[in-house]
Structure formats: structure tokens, C-alpha cells
PDB file of C-alpha atoms in Angstrom:
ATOM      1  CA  UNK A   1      18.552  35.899 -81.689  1.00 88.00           C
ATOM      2  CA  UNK A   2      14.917  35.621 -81.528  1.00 87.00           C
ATOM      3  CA  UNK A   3      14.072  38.631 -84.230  1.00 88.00           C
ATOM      4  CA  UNK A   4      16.737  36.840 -85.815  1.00 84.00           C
ATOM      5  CA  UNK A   5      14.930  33.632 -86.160  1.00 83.00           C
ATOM      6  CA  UNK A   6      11.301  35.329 -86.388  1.00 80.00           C
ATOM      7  CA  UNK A   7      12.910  36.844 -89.298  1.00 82.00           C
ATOM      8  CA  UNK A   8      13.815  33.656 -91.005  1.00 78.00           C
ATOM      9  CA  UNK A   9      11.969  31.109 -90.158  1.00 76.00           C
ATOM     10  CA  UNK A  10       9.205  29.378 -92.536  1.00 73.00           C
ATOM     11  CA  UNK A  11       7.147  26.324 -92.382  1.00 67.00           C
ATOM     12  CA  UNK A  12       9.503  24.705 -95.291  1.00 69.00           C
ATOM     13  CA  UNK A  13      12.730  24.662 -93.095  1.00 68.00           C
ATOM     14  CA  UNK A  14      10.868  22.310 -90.610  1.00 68.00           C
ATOM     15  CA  UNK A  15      11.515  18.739 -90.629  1.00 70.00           C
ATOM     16  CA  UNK A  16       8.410  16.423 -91.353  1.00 74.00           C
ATOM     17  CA  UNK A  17       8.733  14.771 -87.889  1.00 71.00           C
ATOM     18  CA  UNK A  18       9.550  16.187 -84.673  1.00 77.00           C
ATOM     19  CA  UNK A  19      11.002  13.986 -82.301  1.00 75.00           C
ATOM     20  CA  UNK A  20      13.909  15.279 -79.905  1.00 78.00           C
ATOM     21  CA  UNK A  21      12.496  19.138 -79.392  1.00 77.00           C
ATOM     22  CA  UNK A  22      15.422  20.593 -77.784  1.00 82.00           C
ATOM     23  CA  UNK A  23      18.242  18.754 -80.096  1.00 81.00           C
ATOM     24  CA  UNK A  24      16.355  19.943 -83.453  1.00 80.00           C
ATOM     25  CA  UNK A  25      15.913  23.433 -82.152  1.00 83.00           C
ATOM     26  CA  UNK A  26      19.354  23.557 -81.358  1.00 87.00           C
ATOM     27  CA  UNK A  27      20.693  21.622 -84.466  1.00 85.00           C
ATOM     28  CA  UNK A  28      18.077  24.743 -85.990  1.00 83.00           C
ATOM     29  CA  UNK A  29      19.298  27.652 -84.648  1.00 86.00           C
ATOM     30  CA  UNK A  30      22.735  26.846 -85.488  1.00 88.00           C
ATOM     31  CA  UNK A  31      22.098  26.039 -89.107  1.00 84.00           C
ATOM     32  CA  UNK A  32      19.962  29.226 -89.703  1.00 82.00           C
ATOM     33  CA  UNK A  33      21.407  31.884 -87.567  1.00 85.00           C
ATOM     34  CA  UNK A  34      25.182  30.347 -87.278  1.00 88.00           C
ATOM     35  CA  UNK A  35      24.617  30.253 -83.106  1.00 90.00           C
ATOM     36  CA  UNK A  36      25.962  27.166 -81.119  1.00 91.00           C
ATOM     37  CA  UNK A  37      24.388  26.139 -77.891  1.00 89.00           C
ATOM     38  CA  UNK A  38      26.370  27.549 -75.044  1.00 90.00           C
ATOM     39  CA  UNK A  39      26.195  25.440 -71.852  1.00 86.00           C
ATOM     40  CA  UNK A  40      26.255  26.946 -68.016  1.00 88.00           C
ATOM     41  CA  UNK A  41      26.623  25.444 -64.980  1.00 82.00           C
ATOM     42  CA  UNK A  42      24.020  27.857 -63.842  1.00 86.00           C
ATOM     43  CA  UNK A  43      21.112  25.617 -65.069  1.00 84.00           C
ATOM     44  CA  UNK A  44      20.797  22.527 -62.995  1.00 79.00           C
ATOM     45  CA  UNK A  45      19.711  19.660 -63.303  1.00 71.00           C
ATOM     46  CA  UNK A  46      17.810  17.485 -60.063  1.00 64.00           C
ATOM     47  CA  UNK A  47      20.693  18.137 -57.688  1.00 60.00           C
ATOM     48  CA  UNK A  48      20.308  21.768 -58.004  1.00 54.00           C
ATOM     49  CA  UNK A  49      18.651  22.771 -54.826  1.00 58.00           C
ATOM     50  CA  UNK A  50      21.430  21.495 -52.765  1.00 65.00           C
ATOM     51  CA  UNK A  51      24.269  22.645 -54.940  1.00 71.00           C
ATOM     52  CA  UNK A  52      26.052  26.410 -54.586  1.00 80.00           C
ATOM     53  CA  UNK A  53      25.847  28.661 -58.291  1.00 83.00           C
ATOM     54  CA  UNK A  54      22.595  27.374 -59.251  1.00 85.00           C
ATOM     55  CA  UNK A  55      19.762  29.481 -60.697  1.00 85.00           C
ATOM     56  CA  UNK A  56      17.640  26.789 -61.579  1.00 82.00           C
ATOM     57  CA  UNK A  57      16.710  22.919 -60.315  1.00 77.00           C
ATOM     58  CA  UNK A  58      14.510  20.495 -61.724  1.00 69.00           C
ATOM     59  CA  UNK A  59      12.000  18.382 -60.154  1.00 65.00           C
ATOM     60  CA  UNK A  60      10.105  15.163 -61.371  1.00 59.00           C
ATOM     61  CA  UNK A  61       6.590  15.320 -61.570  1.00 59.00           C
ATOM     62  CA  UNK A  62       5.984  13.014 -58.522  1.00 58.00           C
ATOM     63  CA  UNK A  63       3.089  12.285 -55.979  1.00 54.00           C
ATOM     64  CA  UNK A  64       5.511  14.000 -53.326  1.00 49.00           C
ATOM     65  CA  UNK A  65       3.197  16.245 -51.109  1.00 48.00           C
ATOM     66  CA  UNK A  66      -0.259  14.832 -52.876  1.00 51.00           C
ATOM     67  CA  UNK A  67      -2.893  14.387 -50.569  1.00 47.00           C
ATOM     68  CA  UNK A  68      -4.118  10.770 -51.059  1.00 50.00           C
ATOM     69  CA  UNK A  69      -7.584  12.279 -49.816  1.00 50.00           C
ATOM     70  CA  UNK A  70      -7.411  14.499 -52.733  1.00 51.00           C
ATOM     71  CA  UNK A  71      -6.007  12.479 -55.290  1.00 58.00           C
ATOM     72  CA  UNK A  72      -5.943   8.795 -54.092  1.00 71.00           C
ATOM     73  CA  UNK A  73      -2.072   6.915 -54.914  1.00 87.00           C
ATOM     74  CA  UNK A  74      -2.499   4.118 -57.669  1.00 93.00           C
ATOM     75  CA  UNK A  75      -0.532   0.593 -57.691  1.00 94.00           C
ATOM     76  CA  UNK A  76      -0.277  -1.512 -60.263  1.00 96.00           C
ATOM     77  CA  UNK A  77      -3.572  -3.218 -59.462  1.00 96.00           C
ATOM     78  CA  UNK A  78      -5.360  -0.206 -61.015  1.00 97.00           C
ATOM     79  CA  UNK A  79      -3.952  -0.996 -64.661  1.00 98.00           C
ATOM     80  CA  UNK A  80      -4.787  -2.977 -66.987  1.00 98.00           C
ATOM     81  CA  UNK A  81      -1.456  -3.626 -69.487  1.00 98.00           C
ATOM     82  CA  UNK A  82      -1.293  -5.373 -72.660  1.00 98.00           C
ATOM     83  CA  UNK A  83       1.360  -6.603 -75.115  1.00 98.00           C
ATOM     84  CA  UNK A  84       1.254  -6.536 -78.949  1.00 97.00           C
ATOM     85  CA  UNK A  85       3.199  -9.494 -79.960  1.00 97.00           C
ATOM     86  CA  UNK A  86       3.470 -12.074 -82.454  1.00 96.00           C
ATOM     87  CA  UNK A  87       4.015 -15.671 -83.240  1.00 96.00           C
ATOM     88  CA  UNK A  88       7.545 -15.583 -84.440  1.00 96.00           C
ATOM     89  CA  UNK A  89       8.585 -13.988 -80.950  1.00 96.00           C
ATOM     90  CA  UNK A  90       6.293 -15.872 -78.452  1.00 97.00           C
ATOM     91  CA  UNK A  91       9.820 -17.705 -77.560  1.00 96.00           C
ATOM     92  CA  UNK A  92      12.347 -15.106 -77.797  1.00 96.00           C
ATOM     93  CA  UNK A  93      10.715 -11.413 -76.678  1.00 96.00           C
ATOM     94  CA  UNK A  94       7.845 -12.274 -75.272  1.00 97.00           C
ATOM     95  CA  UNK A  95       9.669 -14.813 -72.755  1.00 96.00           C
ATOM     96  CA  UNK A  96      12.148 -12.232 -71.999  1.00 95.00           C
ATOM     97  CA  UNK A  97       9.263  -9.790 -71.443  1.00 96.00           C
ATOM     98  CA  UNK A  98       7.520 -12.185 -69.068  1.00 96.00           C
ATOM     99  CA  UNK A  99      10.971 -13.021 -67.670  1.00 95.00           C
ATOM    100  CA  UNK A 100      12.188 -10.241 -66.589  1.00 93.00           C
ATOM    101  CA  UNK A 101       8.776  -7.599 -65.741  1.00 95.00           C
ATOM    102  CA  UNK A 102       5.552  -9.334 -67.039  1.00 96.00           C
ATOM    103  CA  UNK A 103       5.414 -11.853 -64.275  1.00 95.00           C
ATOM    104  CA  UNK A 104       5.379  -9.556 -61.735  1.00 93.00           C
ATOM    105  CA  UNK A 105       1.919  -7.337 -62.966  1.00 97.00           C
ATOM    106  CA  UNK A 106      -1.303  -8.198 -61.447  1.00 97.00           C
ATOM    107  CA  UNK A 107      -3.611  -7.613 -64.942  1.00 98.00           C
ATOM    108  CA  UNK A 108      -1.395  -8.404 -68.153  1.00 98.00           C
ATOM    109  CA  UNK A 109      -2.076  -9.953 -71.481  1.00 98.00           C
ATOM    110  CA  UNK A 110      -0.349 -10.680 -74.578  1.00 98.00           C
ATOM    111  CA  UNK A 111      -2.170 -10.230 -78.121  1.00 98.00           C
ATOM    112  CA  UNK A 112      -0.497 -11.932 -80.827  1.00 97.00           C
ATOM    113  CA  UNK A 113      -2.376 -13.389 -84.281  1.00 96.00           C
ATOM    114  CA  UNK A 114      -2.093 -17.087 -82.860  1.00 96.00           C
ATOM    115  CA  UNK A 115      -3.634 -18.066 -79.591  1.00 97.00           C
ATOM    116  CA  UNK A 116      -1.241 -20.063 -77.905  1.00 96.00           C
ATOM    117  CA  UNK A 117      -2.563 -21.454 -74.614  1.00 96.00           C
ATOM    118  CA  UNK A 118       1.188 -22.556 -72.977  1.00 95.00           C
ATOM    119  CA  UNK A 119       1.998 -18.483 -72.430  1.00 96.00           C
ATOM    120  CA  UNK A 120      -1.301 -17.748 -73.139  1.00 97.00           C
ATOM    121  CA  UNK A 121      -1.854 -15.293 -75.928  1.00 97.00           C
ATOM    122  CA  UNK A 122      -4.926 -14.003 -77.106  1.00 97.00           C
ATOM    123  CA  UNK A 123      -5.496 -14.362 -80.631  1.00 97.00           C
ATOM    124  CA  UNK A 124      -6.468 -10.395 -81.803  1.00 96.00           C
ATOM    125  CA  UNK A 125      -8.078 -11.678 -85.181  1.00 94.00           C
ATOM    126  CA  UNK A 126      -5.847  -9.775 -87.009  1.00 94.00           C
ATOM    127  CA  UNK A 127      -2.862 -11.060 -89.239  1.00 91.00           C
ATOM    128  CA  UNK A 128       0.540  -9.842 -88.685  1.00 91.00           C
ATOM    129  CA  UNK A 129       2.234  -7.143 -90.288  1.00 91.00           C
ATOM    130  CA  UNK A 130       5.765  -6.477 -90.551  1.00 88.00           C
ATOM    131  CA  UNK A 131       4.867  -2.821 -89.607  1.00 88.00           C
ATOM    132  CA  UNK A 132       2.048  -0.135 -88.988  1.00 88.00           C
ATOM    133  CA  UNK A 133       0.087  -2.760 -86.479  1.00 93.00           C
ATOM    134  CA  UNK A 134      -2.494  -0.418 -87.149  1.00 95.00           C
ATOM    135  CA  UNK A 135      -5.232  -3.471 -86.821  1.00 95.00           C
ATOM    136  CA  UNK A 136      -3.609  -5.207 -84.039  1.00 96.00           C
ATOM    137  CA  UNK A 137      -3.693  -2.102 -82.098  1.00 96.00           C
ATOM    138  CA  UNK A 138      -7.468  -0.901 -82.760  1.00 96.00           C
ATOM    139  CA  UNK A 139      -8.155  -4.838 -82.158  1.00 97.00           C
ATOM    140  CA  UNK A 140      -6.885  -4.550 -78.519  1.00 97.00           C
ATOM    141  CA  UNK A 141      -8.733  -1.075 -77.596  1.00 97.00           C
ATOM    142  CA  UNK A 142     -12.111  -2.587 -78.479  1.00 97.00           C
ATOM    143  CA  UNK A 143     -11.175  -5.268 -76.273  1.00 97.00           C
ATOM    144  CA  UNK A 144     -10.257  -2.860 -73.661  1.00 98.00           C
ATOM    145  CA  UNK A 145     -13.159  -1.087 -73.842  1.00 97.00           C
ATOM    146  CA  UNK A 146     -15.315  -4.196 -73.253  1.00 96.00           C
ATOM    147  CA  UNK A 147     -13.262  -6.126 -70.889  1.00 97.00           C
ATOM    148  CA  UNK A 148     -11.537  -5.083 -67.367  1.00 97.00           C
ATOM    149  CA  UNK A 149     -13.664  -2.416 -66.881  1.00 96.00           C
ATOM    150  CA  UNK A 150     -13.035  -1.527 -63.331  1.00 97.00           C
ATOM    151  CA  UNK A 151      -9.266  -0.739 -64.699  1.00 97.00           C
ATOM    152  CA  UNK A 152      -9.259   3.384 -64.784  1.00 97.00           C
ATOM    153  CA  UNK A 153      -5.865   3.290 -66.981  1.00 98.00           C
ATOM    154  CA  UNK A 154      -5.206   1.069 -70.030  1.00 98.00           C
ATOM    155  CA  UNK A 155      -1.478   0.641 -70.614  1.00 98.00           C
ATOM    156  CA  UNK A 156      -0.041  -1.061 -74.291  1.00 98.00           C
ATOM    157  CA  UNK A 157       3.343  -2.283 -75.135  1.00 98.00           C
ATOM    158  CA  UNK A 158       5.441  -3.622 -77.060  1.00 97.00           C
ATOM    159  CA  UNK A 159       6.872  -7.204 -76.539  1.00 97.00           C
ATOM    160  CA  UNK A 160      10.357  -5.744 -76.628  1.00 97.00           C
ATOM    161  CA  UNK A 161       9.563  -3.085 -74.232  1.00 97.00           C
ATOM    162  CA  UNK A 162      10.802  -2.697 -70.345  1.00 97.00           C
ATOM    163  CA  UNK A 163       8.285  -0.983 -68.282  1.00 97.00           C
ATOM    164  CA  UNK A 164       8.516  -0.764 -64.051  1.00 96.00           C
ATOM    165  CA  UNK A 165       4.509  -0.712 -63.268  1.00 96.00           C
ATOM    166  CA  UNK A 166       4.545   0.786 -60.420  1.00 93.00           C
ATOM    167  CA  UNK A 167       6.668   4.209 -61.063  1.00 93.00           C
ATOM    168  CA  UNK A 168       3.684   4.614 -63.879  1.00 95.00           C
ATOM    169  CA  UNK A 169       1.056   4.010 -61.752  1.00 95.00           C
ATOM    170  CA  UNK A 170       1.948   6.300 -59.113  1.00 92.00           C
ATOM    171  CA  UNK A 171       2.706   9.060 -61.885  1.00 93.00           C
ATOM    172  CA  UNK A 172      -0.971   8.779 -63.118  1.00 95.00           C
ATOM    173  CA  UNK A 173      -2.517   9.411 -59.564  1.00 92.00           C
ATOM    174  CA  UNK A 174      -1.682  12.985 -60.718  1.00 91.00           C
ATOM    175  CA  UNK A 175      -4.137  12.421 -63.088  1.00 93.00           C
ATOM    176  CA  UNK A 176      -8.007  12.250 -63.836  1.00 93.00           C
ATOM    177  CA  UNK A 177      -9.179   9.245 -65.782  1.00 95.00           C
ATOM    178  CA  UNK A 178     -12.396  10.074 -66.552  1.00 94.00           C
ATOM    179  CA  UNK A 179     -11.090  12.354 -68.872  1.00 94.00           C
ATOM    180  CA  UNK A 180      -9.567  11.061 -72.729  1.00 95.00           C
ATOM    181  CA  UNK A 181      -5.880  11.095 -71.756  1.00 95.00           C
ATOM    182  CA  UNK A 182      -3.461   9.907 -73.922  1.00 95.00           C
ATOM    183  CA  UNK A 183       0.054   9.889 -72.231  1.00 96.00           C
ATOM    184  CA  UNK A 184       3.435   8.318 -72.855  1.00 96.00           C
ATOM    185  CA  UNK A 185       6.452  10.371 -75.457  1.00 95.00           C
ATOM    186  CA  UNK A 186       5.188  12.162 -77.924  1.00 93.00           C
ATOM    187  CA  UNK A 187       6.246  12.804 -81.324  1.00 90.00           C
ATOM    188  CA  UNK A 188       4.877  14.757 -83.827  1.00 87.00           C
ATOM    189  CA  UNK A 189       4.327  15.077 -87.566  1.00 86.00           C
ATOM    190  CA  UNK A 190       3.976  18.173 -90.068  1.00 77.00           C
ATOM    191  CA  UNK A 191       3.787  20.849 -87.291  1.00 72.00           C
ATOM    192  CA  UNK A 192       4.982  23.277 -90.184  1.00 66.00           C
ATOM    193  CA  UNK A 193       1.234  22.904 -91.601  1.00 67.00           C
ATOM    194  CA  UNK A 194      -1.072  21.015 -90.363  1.00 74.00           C
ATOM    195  CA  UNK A 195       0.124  18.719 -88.466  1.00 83.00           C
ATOM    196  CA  UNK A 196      -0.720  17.098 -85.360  1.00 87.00           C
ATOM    197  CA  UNK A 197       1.140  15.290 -81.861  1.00 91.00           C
ATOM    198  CA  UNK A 198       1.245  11.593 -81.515  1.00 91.00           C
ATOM    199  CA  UNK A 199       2.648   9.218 -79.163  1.00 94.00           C
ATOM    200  CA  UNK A 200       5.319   7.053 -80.155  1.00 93.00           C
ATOM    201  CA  UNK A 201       4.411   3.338 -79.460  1.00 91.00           C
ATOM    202  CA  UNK A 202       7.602   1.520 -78.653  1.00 92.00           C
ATOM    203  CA  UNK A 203       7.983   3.280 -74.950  1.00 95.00           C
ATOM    204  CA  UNK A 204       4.419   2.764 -74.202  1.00 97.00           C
ATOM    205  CA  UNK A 205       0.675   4.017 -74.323  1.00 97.00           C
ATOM    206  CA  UNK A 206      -1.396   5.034 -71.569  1.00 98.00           C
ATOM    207  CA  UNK A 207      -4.923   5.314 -71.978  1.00 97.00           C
ATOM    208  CA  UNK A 208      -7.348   6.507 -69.584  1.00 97.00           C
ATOM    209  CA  UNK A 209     -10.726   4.558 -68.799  1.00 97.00           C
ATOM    210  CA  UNK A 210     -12.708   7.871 -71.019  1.00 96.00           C
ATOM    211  CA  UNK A 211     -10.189   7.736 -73.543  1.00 96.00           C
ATOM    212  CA  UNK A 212     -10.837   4.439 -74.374  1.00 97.00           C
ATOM    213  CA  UNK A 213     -14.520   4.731 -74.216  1.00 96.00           C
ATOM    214  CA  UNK A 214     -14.007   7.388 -76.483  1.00 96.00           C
ATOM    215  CA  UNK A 215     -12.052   6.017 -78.898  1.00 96.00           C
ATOM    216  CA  UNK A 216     -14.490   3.306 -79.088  1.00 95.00           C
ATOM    217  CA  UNK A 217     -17.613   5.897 -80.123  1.00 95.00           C
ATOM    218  CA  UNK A 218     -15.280   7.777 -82.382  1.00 94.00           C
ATOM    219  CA  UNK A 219     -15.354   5.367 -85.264  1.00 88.00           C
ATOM    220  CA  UNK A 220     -11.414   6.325 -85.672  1.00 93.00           C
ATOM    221  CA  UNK A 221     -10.401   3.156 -88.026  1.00 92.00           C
ATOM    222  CA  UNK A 222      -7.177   2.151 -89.676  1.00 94.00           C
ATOM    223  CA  UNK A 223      -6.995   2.218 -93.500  1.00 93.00           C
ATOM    224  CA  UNK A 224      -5.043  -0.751 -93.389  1.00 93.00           C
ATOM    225  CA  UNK A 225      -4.143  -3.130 -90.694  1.00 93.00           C
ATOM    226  CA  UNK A 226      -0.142  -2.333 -91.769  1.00 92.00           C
ATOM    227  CA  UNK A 227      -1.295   1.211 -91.147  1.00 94.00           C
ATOM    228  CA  UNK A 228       1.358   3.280 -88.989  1.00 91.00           C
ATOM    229  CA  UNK A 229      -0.932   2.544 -85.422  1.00 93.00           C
ATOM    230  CA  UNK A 230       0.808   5.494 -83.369  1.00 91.00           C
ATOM    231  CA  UNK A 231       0.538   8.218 -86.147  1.00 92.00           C
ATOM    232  CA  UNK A 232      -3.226   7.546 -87.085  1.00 93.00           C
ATOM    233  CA  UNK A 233      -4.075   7.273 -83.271  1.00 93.00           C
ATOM    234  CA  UNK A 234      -2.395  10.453 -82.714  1.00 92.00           C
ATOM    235  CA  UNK A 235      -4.789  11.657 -85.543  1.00 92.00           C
ATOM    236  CA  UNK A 236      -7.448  10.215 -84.208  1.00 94.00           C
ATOM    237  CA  UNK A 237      -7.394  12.805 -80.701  1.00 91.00           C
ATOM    238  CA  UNK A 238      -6.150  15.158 -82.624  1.00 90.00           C
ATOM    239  CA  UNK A 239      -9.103  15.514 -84.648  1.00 89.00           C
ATOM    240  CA  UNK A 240     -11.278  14.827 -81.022  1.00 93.00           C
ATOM    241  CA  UNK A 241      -9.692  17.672 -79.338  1.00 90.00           C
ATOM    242  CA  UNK A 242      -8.771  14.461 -76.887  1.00 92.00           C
ATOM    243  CA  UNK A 243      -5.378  15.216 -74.397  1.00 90.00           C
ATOM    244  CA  UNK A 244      -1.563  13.895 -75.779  1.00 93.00           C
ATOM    245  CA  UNK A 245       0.607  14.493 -72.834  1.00 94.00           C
ATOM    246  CA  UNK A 246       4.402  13.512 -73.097  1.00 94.00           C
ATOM    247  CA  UNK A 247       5.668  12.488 -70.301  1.00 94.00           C
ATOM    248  CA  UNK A 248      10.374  12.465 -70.129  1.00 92.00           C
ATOM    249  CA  UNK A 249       9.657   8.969 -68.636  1.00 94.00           C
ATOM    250  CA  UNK A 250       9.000   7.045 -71.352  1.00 96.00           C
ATOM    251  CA  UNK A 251      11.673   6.061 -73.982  1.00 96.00           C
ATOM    252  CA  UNK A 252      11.856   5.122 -77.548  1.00 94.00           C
ATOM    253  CA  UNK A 253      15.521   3.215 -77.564  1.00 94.00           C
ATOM    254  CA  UNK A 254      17.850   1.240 -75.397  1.00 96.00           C
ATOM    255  CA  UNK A 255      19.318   2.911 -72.418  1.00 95.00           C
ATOM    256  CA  UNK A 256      22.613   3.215 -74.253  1.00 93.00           C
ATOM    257  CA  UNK A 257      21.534   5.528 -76.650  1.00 92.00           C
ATOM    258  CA  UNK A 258      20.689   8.532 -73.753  1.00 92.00           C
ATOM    259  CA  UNK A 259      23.365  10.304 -71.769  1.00 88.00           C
ATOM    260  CA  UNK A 260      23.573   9.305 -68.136  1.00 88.00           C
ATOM    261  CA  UNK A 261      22.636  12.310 -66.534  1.00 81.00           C
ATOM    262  CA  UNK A 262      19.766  13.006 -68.837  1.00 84.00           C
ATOM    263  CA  UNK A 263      18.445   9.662 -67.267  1.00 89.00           C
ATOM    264  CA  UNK A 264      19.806  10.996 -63.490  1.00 83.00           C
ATOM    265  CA  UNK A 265      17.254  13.663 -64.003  1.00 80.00           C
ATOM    266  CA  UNK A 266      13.859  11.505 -64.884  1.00 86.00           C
ATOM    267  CA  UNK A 267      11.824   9.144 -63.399  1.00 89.00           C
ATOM    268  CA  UNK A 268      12.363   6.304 -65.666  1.00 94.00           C
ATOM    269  CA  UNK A 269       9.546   4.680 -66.253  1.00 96.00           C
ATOM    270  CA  UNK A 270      10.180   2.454 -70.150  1.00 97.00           C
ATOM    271  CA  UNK A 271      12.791   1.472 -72.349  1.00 97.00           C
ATOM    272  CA  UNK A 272      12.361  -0.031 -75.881  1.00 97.00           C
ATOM    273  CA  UNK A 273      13.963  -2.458 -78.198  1.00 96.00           C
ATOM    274  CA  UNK A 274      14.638  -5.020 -75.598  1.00 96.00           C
ATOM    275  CA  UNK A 275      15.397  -7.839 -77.651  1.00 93.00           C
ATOM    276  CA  UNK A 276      17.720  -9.390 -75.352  1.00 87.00           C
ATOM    277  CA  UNK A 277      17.150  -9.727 -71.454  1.00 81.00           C
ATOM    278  CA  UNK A 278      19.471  -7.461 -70.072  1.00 89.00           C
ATOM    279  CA  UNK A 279      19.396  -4.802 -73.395  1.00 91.00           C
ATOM    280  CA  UNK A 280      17.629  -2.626 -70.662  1.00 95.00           C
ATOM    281  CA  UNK A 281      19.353  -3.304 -67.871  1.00 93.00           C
ATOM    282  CA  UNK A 282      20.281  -0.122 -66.486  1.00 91.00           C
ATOM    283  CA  UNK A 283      20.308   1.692 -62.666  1.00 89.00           C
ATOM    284  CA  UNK A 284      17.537   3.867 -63.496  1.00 87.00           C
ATOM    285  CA  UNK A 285      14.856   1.623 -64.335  1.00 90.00           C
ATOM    286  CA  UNK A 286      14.304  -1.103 -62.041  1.00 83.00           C
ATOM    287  CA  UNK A 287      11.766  -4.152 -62.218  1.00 78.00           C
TER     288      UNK A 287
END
């Protein structure tokens, strides 16, 4: 199968964007070489340490056996989160955000176009768009970069997003922020040619401390504020040479739309398009 493909592959039969890896290459190999995906209950899944016939188990990357004198356990305290959002849902997503997760995280704010003092929002300076948020995004970096400085980790999301705090902030003791990370599920665009990884917005950004500092030096800007803000951040540490990490934690859609043992197997850490309170409810992820 592999000479196979090798044989037949070419950067025209890829798709522009690449989004679920192991569902294209699958929906690939079929289409190309005729081959289905053939399932075995040989390849486990979390439980497969404990259970008889497995080759394989997977793990979660964890803090499980980390030495906190080696790499010190983060809380919530150590992150600094905040919300794109606008006026139109300061009464609809943005109270079920606050509602249901927002309340509950010792450093959050909401950026919206309209400073409105009864949540409060703070007014980013840039109008809204009906996509790209290209502006709106760049507008809360520089912010970040200048404000809450003793925050090593930088965390934006969406007002429709569910996020447990916590579960992310003891995933990035298991990493270093004073170098430019850039963590949360990545996507990726044009890998055919020359493309490059970015990470989707809608489950989440992490930034570290450098990363932001770096961003800020970089003179990365947005061609227009309705620019697509994931994609042309993506290019931005692309061309840096900056660190995109995906991370199986973080998720683009509702719970519904993922399979429930796909979700048995990771540590859950977002969900997005949350418009109603309980569109995320789900065992897995709890606030």
C-alpha cells in the first residue's frame, strides 16, 4: 500500500485545508488505491493496559509522575483568559459564557467593540466584523502583551466557547513559557505547496508569555480587520519558525458531533459553538 500511494500521490490530489488528519487520509487512501480502513480490536484505546488482546494503549499527556520540583503544577491563577465578543451577544453568549464557566476564573475579560460597564467589556477599538476578527484579535494580544504580565500563559476564546481552566492549566505545566508556544487544534492550509499549520480559533488559543512578546516585535499585522485571525496568525509563526502544537483536547464543534469513545480517550479540555447553555453539556468536560 505504501509504494502504492508513493506511486500516486501529487500535491494536486490534496485538499486546500487539512483538518481531521486521520479521516482525510483514510477517506484518501480509499479513493486512490480502492483500500477501506480495516478496524482491530488489537489497537486500544485508554483502557488498553488493563484489557486481554491488546497490542497497544493510549495515554493522555498528563502531569502524572511530573516532579513539581522539576516542572512546577499550574492552576488557573497562572492564566490570563480573554473573550472576543460583541455587542449583539453581550446578553445571549456572553451571559451563558459567564454563566456557566467564566465566573468561576480568577483573571478573565471580555473584548467586545462597545464597552459596557454592567458585564464589563472592554472596548478593543476595533469595529465588528461578521467574520475574520482579524483586528479584534491582534487588538487583544497587544493588550496582552502590556497588561497582566506576571501571567506566563495567555488563553483567547470565543464567547460561544466551553473551556474547564483548570484541565488546561495543568496540561501546560508540561510546558516552557518562555518559549513562543502556540497551542490549542491545529488546522492547516495548502500543505500540498507551501503551506503552513494554524490553530483553529473556536476551541481556543494558548499563548505563552514569549509568544506574545514575540508576536508583539514581529510587526505580524492583519490586512484587514475582517481578515481570517487564525489563518494569518498561523502565518505569522510560521514565517517566525515560532512552535504550533495541537493538542486532541481542544475542539472545534459541539460535543454531539464526536463519537463517544473518541471523547473517552482525551482529556477534554474545550468545546465550541455553545450558543445555548447546556449545547456543551457533556460527561467529559466538566466546569
Amino acid at each position: 500500500l505504501l509504494q502504492l500511494m508513493a506511486e500516486k500521490i501529487t500535491p494536486d490530489d490534496l485538499d486546500d485545508f487539512t483538518i481531521d488528519l486521520s479521516y482525510e487520509l483514510a477517506r484518501y487512501i480509499q479513493r486512490v488505491a480502492g483500500v477501506l480502513l480495516t478496524n482491530s480490536p488489537a489497537l486500544c484505546s485508554r483502557d488498553g493496559a488493563q484489557r486481554a488482546g491488546c497490542a497497544t494503549a493510549a495515554y493522555a499527556l498528563t502531569t502524572a509522575g511530573v516532579s513539581p520540583a522539576a516542572s512546577p503544577l499550574l492552576t488557573a491563577h497562572d492564566l490570563f483568559v480573554a473573550v472576543k465578543t460583541a455587542e449583539k451577544f453581550h446578553n445571549t453568549r456572553l451571559h451563558n459564557l459567564i454563566t456557566t464557566w467564566g465566573n468561576r476564573v480568577p483573571l478573565i475579560e471580555y473584548f467586545s467593540e462597545t464597552a459596557d460597564p454592567s458585564i464589563p467589556t472592554r472596548a478593543t477599538g476595533v469595529p465588528n466584523t461578521e467574520s475574520g476578527h482579524c483586528g479584534k484579535l491582534r487588538s487583544i494580544l497587544l493588550y496582552a502583551a502590556d497588561n497582566h504580565v506576571e501571567k506566563p500563559w495567555v488563553v483567547v476564546v470565543d464567547d460561544d466557547t466551553k473551556m474547564n481552566v483548570s484541565r488546561l492549566a495543568s496540561l501546560l505545566s508540561l510546558y516552557d513559557p518562555t518559549d513562543p508556544i502556540f497551542l490549542g487544534e491545529r488546522y492547516a492550509y495548502a500543505l500540498g505547496g507551501r503551506g503552513y499549520s494554524y490553530i483553529t480559533g473556536g476551541g481556543g488559543m494558548v499563548f505563552s508569555r514569549a509568544a506574545i512578546n514575540e508576536y508583539r516585535a514581529s510587526g505580524c499585522r492583519c490586512p484587514q480587520d475582517s481578515s481570517p485571525d487564525d489563518m494569518l496568525l498561523g502565518l505569522c509563526f510560521y514565517h517566525n519558525n515560532w512552535h504550533i502544537i495541537h493538542n486532541t483536547g481542544f475542539h472545534q464543534a459541539v460535543p454531539a458531533t464526536y463519537h463517544p469513545t473518541l471523547l473517552a480517550e482525551r482529556n477534554v479540555i474545550s468545546f465550541h459553538k455553545c450558543i445555548k447553555a447546556n449545547d456543551c453539556d457533556h460527561p467529559s468536560l466538566v466546569v
